[in-house]
Amino acid sequence: MSEIKQLPTRDEVPTPLTWDLTKIFKDDAAFDVAYNQLTEELNQAESFKGTLGNGAEAFLAALEYVLDVYRKVETLYVYSHLKNDQDTTNTAYQALYARASSLYAQVSEAVSWFDPEVLTLSDEQIWGYFEEQPKLAVYRHYIQNILDERPHVLSMEQEALLAGASEIFGASSNTFSILNNADLEFPTVQNAEGETIQLSHGVYGQLMESVDPSVREAAFKGLYKVYKQFRNTLASTLGAHVKTHNYKAKIRNYDSARAASLASNHIPESVHETLVAVVNKHLPLLHRYVKLRKKLLNVEELHMYDLYAPLLGEAPIRYSYEEAKEKAIEALKPLGEDYLSIVKEAFSSRWIDVIENQGKRSGAYSSGAYDTAPYILMNWHDSLDQLFTLVHEMGHSVHSYYTRNNQPYVYGDYSIFLAEIASTTNENILTEYLLQTETDPKVRAYVLNHYLDGFKGTIFRQTQFAEFEHFIHTEDAKGTPLTSEYLSEYYGELNAKYYGPEVVRDEEISYEWARIPHFYYNYYVYQYATGFSAASALSKHILAGEEGALENYLNYLKAGSSDFPIEVMKKAGVDMTQAAYIEDAMKVFEERLTELEALNLRPQTMINGQQRLSNQL
């Protein structure tokens, strides 16, 4: 019997491959000191309540107090969630994270009176304060945002009740997270080498790229067997979370949860609607790509587990983490020396937690607070895909770095709508770099395939998710029970619409909704698709060396929340209120699909039960 390969425990991971959280707090004792200090400072909140009408000085003091406690609790929260995510089975850090989450809720409750009290003052009085006290000038955009919310902000007492219930509102999301990352037990499967390995989120993604269809099928069916087993529980958690969004939107006088979510960043609902409409219009392009995939894989039936298999069989290029670091620096040179200096700091200063260990949160992300480094979580496996993930998350982190080093705390973050643009601009620049530097036809074909797969996953797939997300919110708002059967039936139909008639309607894929963490966010996923589309335009301008393109892009990275997202992007050169930027992205997809079709790749043949592509191109 072959030996089962196990992930390392957290203490077995080499220190250089872990993030350095001592830069936030020297140790957990230092966290406790800061935690206790902030708890004491919260006692002052009541002394500021009711003072905003007492003049400009009092208004400024209260405003700065509110921002200060949020700034401190964000640092505590980031430290605790990073500690928790590095090993979600560690009960000590589960408790630390719970404490920080609870304190965050306490802060929100303690200062929840601020926005409603601002709205008790007239515009004339508020702007009079700004004339009287020059130190208020920096907060003009921030206060204007509050004033714009007049129709949707509740009384101070009601806001306090909502703030105090934030942990309750987040319970379904937290339950899903613990279940998905710590408690679900996945079966063991065999890889292409015949080794028995423990299936996990990270391993699943890796096996979906196997050249052996039996490995892909076993991983696919093994994973979804677990989600099917818990489908009713997961429908309950997702349904309760959707109810939270709809409830909050209703009591704040929004027409829908979508309207409430997009309004927070002044994004017109038409942006979401246009995305779905344009992507649906171009679904024949996805069907065309799927048909090519079926042909090149040389299969009688194309299954959902075949959609990630490399069309060239074994990848002709693969990167270790050290090689990926060097390649990332080379690829990102068009963004300038200043940008590259930040990338190099990320590598040298241990901003990145690299490899997968037992209990580690799945996937990858960039996270941090105004007073921390913009840390990156990875679950590294040597592949081209992981190189793309690295530059993607680096895009987020450099964006955060630029913002926090060029904006005051009040504007030291950026909206989710802007977030995915920086990351996917990096991906587009890496793709072009590889297409320009790799001369091997097989490598070039592989990169084209990777780009098309990335486009499929970021624009087509995320828009599919966005359609599903909007559907479950509208159905719940109508009073429709979100049972597992109802969710699965709709999701299966939606998936079939997107991928077309060439793909077998595998029963397992109808349960995919049960494992997607982003459905527990609030109208988040559509922004992957809009962001990738905008990034396509920006990267094209930068790589073409257009006058002012790089400077405008860097200014976008530095803008933070100092202006509305749509306006920030207009200054960067992309109008996201129009359909043109999505249409342009579709043109790039079609051009690269046509190029891949023109390479006349030979269909794969079966050798020892595995698919191989002909060496001839």
XYZ file of C-alpha atoms in Angstrom:
617
model
C 0.000 0.000 0.000
C 1.352 3.417 -0.910
C 2.118 5.890 1.848
C -0.395 8.710 2.321
C 1.194 12.121 1.753
C 0.261 14.509 4.561
C 0.409 18.256 4.683
C 2.963 19.668 7.154
C 1.775 20.944 10.492
C 2.177 24.669 11.085
C 5.305 24.268 13.206
C 6.939 22.210 10.429
C 6.759 25.058 7.904
C 10.154 26.799 7.393
C 10.118 30.278 8.929
C 11.218 32.102 5.729
C 8.071 30.768 4.029
C 5.779 32.233 6.691
C 4.613 35.800 7.124
C 6.203 37.870 9.866
C 3.364 39.023 12.095
C 5.732 40.232 14.820
C 5.811 43.502 12.893
C 2.206 44.006 13.980
C 2.558 42.775 17.553
C 5.759 41.380 19.032
C 3.770 38.514 20.503
C 0.300 37.648 21.732
C 1.004 39.429 25.007
C 1.509 42.679 23.082
C -1.801 42.031 21.356
C -3.428 41.691 24.783
C -1.968 45.016 25.933
C -3.302 46.829 22.858
C -6.628 45.038 23.213
C -7.014 46.130 26.841
C -5.965 49.702 26.059
C -8.569 50.001 23.333
C -11.210 48.507 25.603
C -10.449 51.291 28.074
C -10.527 53.951 25.372
C -14.005 52.825 24.362
C -15.260 54.100 27.707
C -14.724 57.619 26.365
C -17.201 57.150 23.521
C -20.163 58.372 25.545
C -18.387 61.617 26.378
C -18.336 62.563 22.666
C -21.937 61.612 22.046
C -24.191 64.641 21.726
C -21.309 67.095 21.223
C -21.301 67.495 17.436
C -23.492 70.563 17.633
C -21.132 72.284 20.080
C -18.902 73.839 17.442
C -16.111 73.027 15.043
C -13.581 72.006 17.722
C -15.989 69.532 19.312
C -16.950 68.168 15.896
C -13.268 67.626 15.003
C -12.487 65.967 18.348
C -15.355 63.506 18.016
C -14.505 62.707 14.399
C -10.856 62.023 15.198
C -11.806 59.855 18.188
C -14.096 57.702 16.026
C -11.439 57.244 13.340
C -8.764 56.506 15.940
C -10.652 53.646 17.611
C -11.456 52.113 14.235
C -7.816 52.379 13.207
C -6.722 50.525 16.340
C -9.350 47.808 16.207
C -8.555 47.122 12.551
C -4.954 46.355 13.479
C -6.104 43.997 16.228
C -8.562 42.329 13.891
C -6.013 41.824 11.098
C -3.469 40.264 13.453
C -6.054 37.884 14.876
C -7.514 36.801 11.546
C -4.078 36.197 10.025
C -3.101 34.118 13.043
C -6.354 32.196 12.794
C -6.093 31.631 9.037
C -2.573 30.199 9.220
C -4.058 27.269 11.202
C -7.835 27.282 11.647
C -7.629 24.223 13.923
C -5.628 26.156 16.546
C -8.169 26.854 19.280
C -6.021 29.567 20.867
C -6.150 31.624 17.677
C -9.796 30.794 17.129
C -10.341 32.440 20.511
C -8.075 35.384 19.653
C -9.992 35.943 16.435
C -13.300 35.703 18.290
C -12.125 38.300 20.816
C -11.029 40.719 18.097
C -14.288 40.195 16.196
C -16.228 40.865 19.380
C -14.209 43.999 20.083
C -14.826 45.191 16.525
C -18.544 44.831 17.169
C -18.158 46.744 20.443
C -16.345 49.577 18.663
C -19.041 49.748 16.001
C -21.720 49.856 18.677
C -19.883 52.413 20.837
C -19.543 54.938 17.996
C -22.673 54.014 16.028
C -24.210 57.335 17.081
C -21.735 59.340 14.991
C -23.277 59.153 11.508
C -26.863 59.667 12.734
C -25.751 62.621 14.863
C -23.943 64.195 11.904
C -27.220 63.979 10.032
C -29.049 65.888 12.759
C -26.987 68.927 11.760
C -27.843 71.020 8.742
C -25.517 71.142 5.762
C -25.060 74.845 6.460
C -23.874 74.166 10.013
C -21.501 71.380 8.986
C -19.857 73.279 6.159
C -19.656 76.279 8.449
C -17.474 74.153 10.724
C -15.195 73.449 7.766
C -14.812 77.175 7.130
C -14.039 77.771 10.788
C -11.589 74.887 11.407
C -8.964 74.291 8.659
C -8.037 70.873 10.133
C -11.414 69.583 9.000
C -10.581 70.154 5.328
C -9.128 66.684 4.815
C -12.411 65.117 5.939
C -14.661 66.883 3.396
C -15.152 63.888 1.104
C -15.686 61.590 4.099
C -18.409 63.800 5.567
C -20.024 64.274 2.162
C -20.360 60.503 1.932
C -22.232 60.497 5.238
C -24.535 63.296 4.122
C -25.346 61.399 0.931
C -26.733 58.614 3.115
C -29.422 60.768 4.736
C -32.311 58.677 3.362
C -30.751 55.427 4.605
C -29.346 56.136 8.068
C -31.525 55.214 11.039
C -31.881 56.857 14.398
C -28.988 56.649 16.850
C -30.821 54.055 18.944
C -31.579 51.891 15.920
C -28.016 52.189 14.593
C -26.719 51.094 18.001
C -28.961 48.030 17.922
C -27.756 47.091 14.451
C -24.108 47.605 15.360
C -24.498 45.515 18.480
C -25.980 42.682 16.444
C -23.110 42.545 13.917
C -21.788 39.275 15.345
C -25.231 37.745 15.046
C -25.588 38.933 11.463
C -22.216 37.357 10.671
C -22.969 34.030 12.354
C -23.966 32.181 9.170
C -20.818 33.316 7.367
C -18.638 32.308 10.312
C -20.326 28.916 10.536
C -19.713 28.280 6.842
C -16.076 29.358 7.175
C -15.354 26.993 10.056
C -17.214 24.132 8.397
C -15.530 24.685 5.037
C -11.982 25.251 6.290
C -11.719 23.152 9.429
C -14.503 20.603 9.891
C -15.279 19.099 6.480
C -13.328 15.888 5.988
C -12.527 15.073 2.383
C -11.578 11.599 1.159
C -8.184 10.431 -0.001
C -7.587 10.029 -3.728
C -4.788 8.826 -5.933
C -2.729 11.221 -8.022
C -1.311 10.465 -11.449
C 1.729 8.797 -9.867
C -0.477 6.396 -7.921
C 0.234 8.074 -4.589
C -2.620 8.276 -2.106
C -3.088 11.885 -1.014
C -5.487 13.707 1.246
C -7.966 15.787 -0.720
C -8.122 19.435 0.387
C -9.170 22.706 -1.222
C -5.645 23.355 -2.451
C -5.020 19.765 -3.571
C -8.361 19.743 -5.406
C -7.344 22.698 -7.536
C -4.065 20.994 -8.316
C -5.715 17.696 -9.294
C -8.179 19.467 -11.576
C -5.127 20.287 -13.715
C -3.989 16.677 -13.885
C -3.493 15.156 -17.343
C -5.106 11.951 -16.094
C -8.914 12.128 -16.484
C -9.449 9.430 -13.860
C -7.611 11.588 -11.302
C -9.744 14.603 -12.185
C -12.940 12.586 -11.992
C -12.056 11.029 -8.630
C -11.168 14.410 -7.116
C -14.310 16.037 -8.550
C -16.665 13.333 -7.318
C -14.859 12.979 -3.994
C -15.108 16.682 -3.229
C -18.735 17.109 -4.214
C -19.818 13.962 -2.409
C -18.926 15.793 0.815
C -20.771 18.973 -0.164
C -23.808 16.974 -1.253
C -23.820 15.290 2.152
C -24.015 18.708 3.862
C -26.190 20.422 1.244
C -29.102 21.105 3.583
C -26.894 22.624 6.276
C -25.103 24.760 3.706
C -28.389 25.889 2.158
C -29.448 26.976 5.634
C -26.301 29.005 6.269
C -26.413 30.626 2.825
C -30.120 31.339 3.043
C -29.767 32.968 6.454
C -26.933 35.130 5.172
C -29.011 36.297 2.205
C -31.851 37.157 4.584
C -29.424 39.357 6.512
C -28.575 41.332 3.363
C -32.214 41.733 2.407
C -33.238 42.686 5.935
C -30.584 45.389 6.214
C -31.492 46.785 2.797
C -35.180 46.917 3.678
C -34.814 48.690 7.005
C -32.435 51.203 5.409
C -34.966 52.063 2.715
C -33.198 50.574 -0.272
C -35.105 48.924 -3.085
C -32.939 45.819 -2.922
C -29.821 44.297 -1.419
C -28.011 45.015 -4.670
C -28.983 48.677 -4.546
C -27.782 48.883 -0.932
C -24.463 47.199 -1.676
C -23.622 49.233 -4.773
C -24.756 52.509 -3.221
C -22.035 52.287 -0.594
C -19.515 52.995 -3.365
C -21.781 55.130 -5.550
C -21.844 52.419 -8.228
C -24.944 52.585 -10.463
C -26.877 49.302 -10.608
C -26.610 49.601 -14.384
C -22.920 48.621 -14.067
C -23.977 45.211 -12.720
C -26.790 44.864 -15.249
C -24.545 45.825 -18.165
C -21.945 43.256 -17.159
C -24.476 40.420 -17.077
C -26.034 41.531 -20.379
C -22.720 41.857 -22.247
C -21.376 38.549 -20.926
C -24.599 36.722 -21.829
C -24.387 38.242 -25.297
C -20.903 36.767 -25.713
C -21.601 33.292 -24.277
C -21.139 31.844 -27.799
C -17.443 32.705 -27.403
C -17.286 30.570 -24.264
C -19.154 27.771 -26.035
C -16.625 28.005 -28.867
C -13.744 27.694 -26.419
C -15.399 24.753 -24.690
C -15.834 23.045 -28.060
C -12.123 23.525 -28.803
C -11.274 22.076 -25.417
C -13.378 18.983 -26.117
C -11.673 18.503 -29.467
C -8.152 18.853 -28.104
C -8.786 16.636 -25.117
C -10.064 14.060 -27.607
C -12.931 12.908 -25.424
C -16.362 11.637 -26.422
C -17.888 13.482 -23.468
C -16.577 16.685 -21.912
C -17.240 16.910 -18.175
C -16.995 19.839 -15.793
C -13.870 18.261 -14.316
C -12.225 18.519 -17.764
C -12.458 22.318 -17.920
C -9.191 22.903 -16.061
C -7.059 20.165 -17.613
C -4.125 21.639 -19.571
C -4.725 21.239 -23.276
C -1.036 20.418 -23.729
C -1.073 17.622 -21.191
C 1.730 18.092 -18.690
C 2.582 21.776 -18.348
C 5.677 22.645 -20.390
C 6.486 25.335 -17.822
C 6.332 25.077 -14.052
C 7.739 27.423 -11.443
C 9.020 26.866 -7.959
C 8.326 29.701 -5.545
C 11.879 31.036 -5.907
C 11.639 30.947 -9.700
C 8.233 32.623 -9.568
C 9.624 35.520 -7.541
C 12.250 36.212 -10.206
C 9.731 35.879 -13.035
C 7.294 38.239 -11.311
C 9.945 40.936 -11.001
C 10.851 40.605 -14.672
C 7.261 40.629 -15.871
C 6.225 43.666 -13.839
C 9.043 45.922 -15.067
C 6.658 47.992 -17.256
C 5.159 49.311 -14.003
C 8.389 51.127 -13.148
C 11.221 50.960 -10.632
C 9.203 52.405 -7.769
C 6.565 49.707 -8.175
C 9.243 47.014 -8.375
C 10.891 48.237 -5.181
C 7.670 47.499 -3.300
C 7.449 44.030 -4.864
C 11.000 43.288 -3.749
C 10.210 44.496 -0.234
C 7.281 42.091 -0.101
C 9.609 39.202 -0.889
C 12.437 40.258 1.437
C 10.321 41.343 4.420
C 8.164 38.205 4.740
C 4.827 39.671 3.753
C 3.912 36.285 2.254
C 2.765 33.044 3.896
C 3.696 30.641 1.139
C 2.854 26.964 1.504
C -0.193 24.958 2.520
C -0.199 23.382 5.976
C -2.744 21.437 7.961
C -5.686 23.633 8.916
C -4.556 26.610 6.844
C -7.289 28.670 5.211
C -7.743 27.679 1.601
C -7.092 29.853 -1.425
C -5.115 33.067 -1.556
C -5.659 36.675 -0.526
C -4.042 39.975 0.351
C -4.958 41.459 3.719
C -3.793 44.120 6.107
C -4.649 47.317 7.931
C -3.436 50.888 7.619
C -0.655 50.276 10.161
C 0.422 46.824 8.970
C 2.143 45.413 5.940
C -0.218 44.252 3.171
C 0.225 40.535 3.851
C -0.372 37.770 1.308
C -1.684 34.272 1.998
C -0.800 31.564 -0.526
C -1.124 27.775 -0.651
C 1.788 27.180 -3.006
C 2.016 24.359 -5.528
C 4.600 24.597 -8.305
C 2.666 25.683 -11.398
C 2.074 28.486 -13.850
C -1.262 29.136 -12.174
C 0.461 29.851 -8.865
C 2.743 32.370 -10.583
C -0.378 34.161 -11.793
C -1.885 33.972 -8.302
C 1.298 35.461 -6.863
C 1.295 38.471 -9.191
C -2.473 38.831 -8.679
C -2.184 39.075 -4.901
C 0.921 41.235 -5.277
C -1.218 43.648 -7.250
C -3.563 43.928 -4.278
C -0.719 44.388 -1.822
C 1.127 47.035 -3.833
C -2.189 48.846 -4.299
C -2.635 48.803 -0.513
C 0.932 49.950 0.036
C 0.589 52.898 -2.341
C -2.758 53.903 -0.857
C -1.615 53.784 2.756
C 1.570 55.672 2.012
C -0.172 58.437 0.056
C -3.489 58.904 1.860
C -4.403 59.742 5.446
C -6.122 56.996 7.419
C -9.595 58.300 6.589
C -8.956 57.477 2.899
C -6.365 54.764 3.499
C -8.387 51.964 1.984
C -10.123 51.454 -1.344
C -13.455 50.043 -2.381
C -13.871 46.435 -3.442
C -14.938 47.765 -6.826
C -11.417 49.111 -7.361
C -9.571 46.258 -5.683
C -9.642 43.645 -8.441
C -8.434 46.066 -11.100
C -4.904 46.324 -9.693
C -4.565 42.565 -9.294
C -5.817 41.656 -12.748
C -3.772 44.384 -14.427
C -0.766 42.469 -13.108
C -2.165 39.257 -14.576
C -2.641 40.867 -17.979
C 0.903 42.263 -17.925
C 2.295 38.829 -17.005
C 0.357 37.187 -19.846
C 1.727 39.642 -22.387
C 5.254 39.211 -20.993
C 5.074 35.451 -21.406
C 3.648 35.716 -24.920
C 6.442 38.112 -25.872
C 9.307 36.128 -24.318
C 8.385 32.460 -24.804
C 9.257 31.226 -28.288
C 8.498 27.525 -27.827
C 5.165 26.966 -29.657
C 4.017 24.523 -26.974
C 4.733 27.034 -24.226
C 3.013 29.772 -26.177
C -0.024 27.572 -26.706
C -0.024 26.768 -23.004
C 0.058 30.469 -22.067
C -2.775 31.213 -24.482
C -4.775 28.402 -22.944
C -4.009 29.730 -19.473
C -5.174 33.201 -20.459
C -8.396 31.837 -21.947
C -8.979 29.748 -18.838
C -8.298 32.787 -16.669
C -10.714 34.893 -18.697
C -13.268 32.094 -18.441
C -12.794 31.929 -14.689
C -12.685 35.658 -14.029
C -15.224 37.125 -16.432
C -17.543 34.319 -17.499
C -17.484 32.313 -14.254
C -17.665 35.289 -11.896
C -20.532 36.760 -13.899
C -22.261 33.386 -13.579
C -21.736 33.687 -9.836
C -23.077 37.240 -9.950
C -26.231 36.044 -11.705
C -26.713 33.334 -9.092
C -26.082 35.747 -6.238
C -28.623 38.228 -7.560
C -31.113 35.410 -8.149
C -30.982 34.121 -4.568
C -31.367 37.638 -3.175
C -34.349 38.443 -5.373
C -35.951 35.059 -4.698
C -35.566 35.460 -0.945
C -36.992 38.973 -1.163
C -40.070 37.459 -2.849
C -40.415 34.976 0.002
C -39.156 31.923 -1.888
C -37.559 29.326 0.445
C -33.915 28.793 -0.522
C -33.869 25.036 -0.078
C -30.943 22.940 -1.235
C -33.112 21.427 -3.981
C -34.165 24.849 -5.265
C -30.626 26.223 -5.198
C -29.189 23.142 -6.885
C -31.796 23.038 -9.633
C -31.279 26.680 -10.562
C -27.502 26.477 -10.318
C -27.426 23.419 -12.579
C -29.512 25.212 -15.223
C -27.399 28.353 -14.995
C -24.187 26.364 -15.345
C -25.571 24.626 -18.428
C -26.463 27.988 -19.995
C -22.955 29.323 -19.498
C -20.950 26.307 -20.694
C -23.271 25.201 -23.465
C -24.241 21.894 -25.043
C -20.727 20.450 -25.340
C -20.447 19.897 -21.568
C -22.135 16.981 -19.827
C -24.558 18.145 -17.136
C -22.765 16.436 -14.253
C -25.003 16.183 -11.200
C -22.136 17.190 -8.912
C -21.778 20.690 -10.368
C -25.291 21.583 -9.235
C -23.871 21.633 -5.682
C -21.065 24.045 -6.501
C -22.975 26.900 -4.827
C -22.429 25.119 -1.516
C -18.652 25.595 -1.520
C -18.177 29.158 -2.816
C -17.066 31.477 0.045
C -17.811 34.591 -1.989
C -21.540 33.957 -1.814
C -21.167 34.989 1.829
C -19.938 38.409 0.769
C -22.270 41.150 -0.327
C -22.406 41.553 -4.113
C -18.668 41.061 -4.382
C -18.161 38.630 -7.247
C -19.299 40.832 -10.135
C -16.360 43.100 -9.382
C -13.898 40.386 -10.405
C -15.399 40.536 -13.890
C -15.630 44.327 -14.146
C -12.148 44.603 -12.672
C -10.599 42.167 -15.146
C -12.266 44.000 -18.025
C -10.960 47.371 -16.837
C -7.523 45.861 -16.258
C -7.463 44.689 -19.854
C -7.819 48.309 -20.988
C -5.294 49.696 -18.505
C -2.607 47.112 -19.230
C -3.013 47.709 -22.953
C -2.368 51.460 -22.457
C 0.638 50.857 -20.176
C 2.294 48.231 -22.394
C 1.802 50.414 -25.448
C 3.760 53.143 -23.662
C 0.982 55.672 -24.136
C 1.809 59.087 -22.760
C 0.613 59.458 -19.177
C -0.726 55.895 -18.972
C 1.651 54.681 -16.254
C 1.399 57.905 -14.258
C -2.400 57.776 -14.401
C -2.321 54.146 -13.303
C -0.051 54.842 -10.349
C -2.280 57.744 -9.350
C -5.190 55.300 -9.292
C -3.181 53.050 -6.965
C -2.522 56.021 -4.672
C -6.084 57.388 -4.655
C -7.582 55.128 -1.997
C -11.111 56.242 -1.146
C -10.378 59.945 -1.662
C -12.887 60.007 -4.533
C -15.764 57.843 -5.757
C -14.557 54.659 -7.540
C -16.157 55.488 -10.877
C -14.391 58.877 -10.850
C -11.053 57.334 -9.856
C -11.235 55.024 -12.868
C -12.261 57.798 -15.240
C -9.087 59.639 -14.214
C -7.137 56.448 -14.892
C -8.612 56.332 -18.405
C -11.517 53.846 -18.170
C -15.214 54.794 -18.018
C -16.881 51.858 -16.262
C -20.376 53.250 -16.652
C -20.252 52.192 -20.318
C -20.172 48.747 -21.947
C -17.174 49.490 -24.180
C -14.496 48.280 -21.751
C -16.190 44.865 -21.427
C -16.690 44.621 -25.184
C -12.992 45.422 -25.662
C -12.028 42.640 -23.259
C -14.192 40.223 -25.245
C -12.290 41.224 -28.394
C -8.988 40.251 -26.737
C -10.495 36.909 -25.686
C -11.672 36.244 -29.230
C -8.300 37.226 -30.729
C -6.391 34.868 -28.444
C -8.948 32.106 -28.942
C -8.534 32.488 -32.704
C -4.740 32.359 -32.302
C -4.969 29.145 -30.291
C -7.329 27.598 -32.851
C -4.913 28.558 -35.638
C -2.032 26.642 -34.040
C -3.664 23.430 -35.334
C -2.954 21.460 -32.205
C -3.304 17.724 -32.609
C -5.889 16.055 -30.354
C -4.537 14.202 -27.357
C -3.973 10.445 -27.506
C -4.251 7.918 -24.711
C -1.018 6.371 -23.420
C -1.187 4.112 -20.383
C -4.586 5.508 -19.526
C -3.420 9.116 -19.652
C -3.999 11.843 -22.215
C -1.035 13.100 -24.201
C -1.005 15.816 -26.845
C 0.868 15.223 -30.040
C 4.296 16.847 -30.075
C 3.464 18.355 -33.438
C 1.907 21.801 -33.524
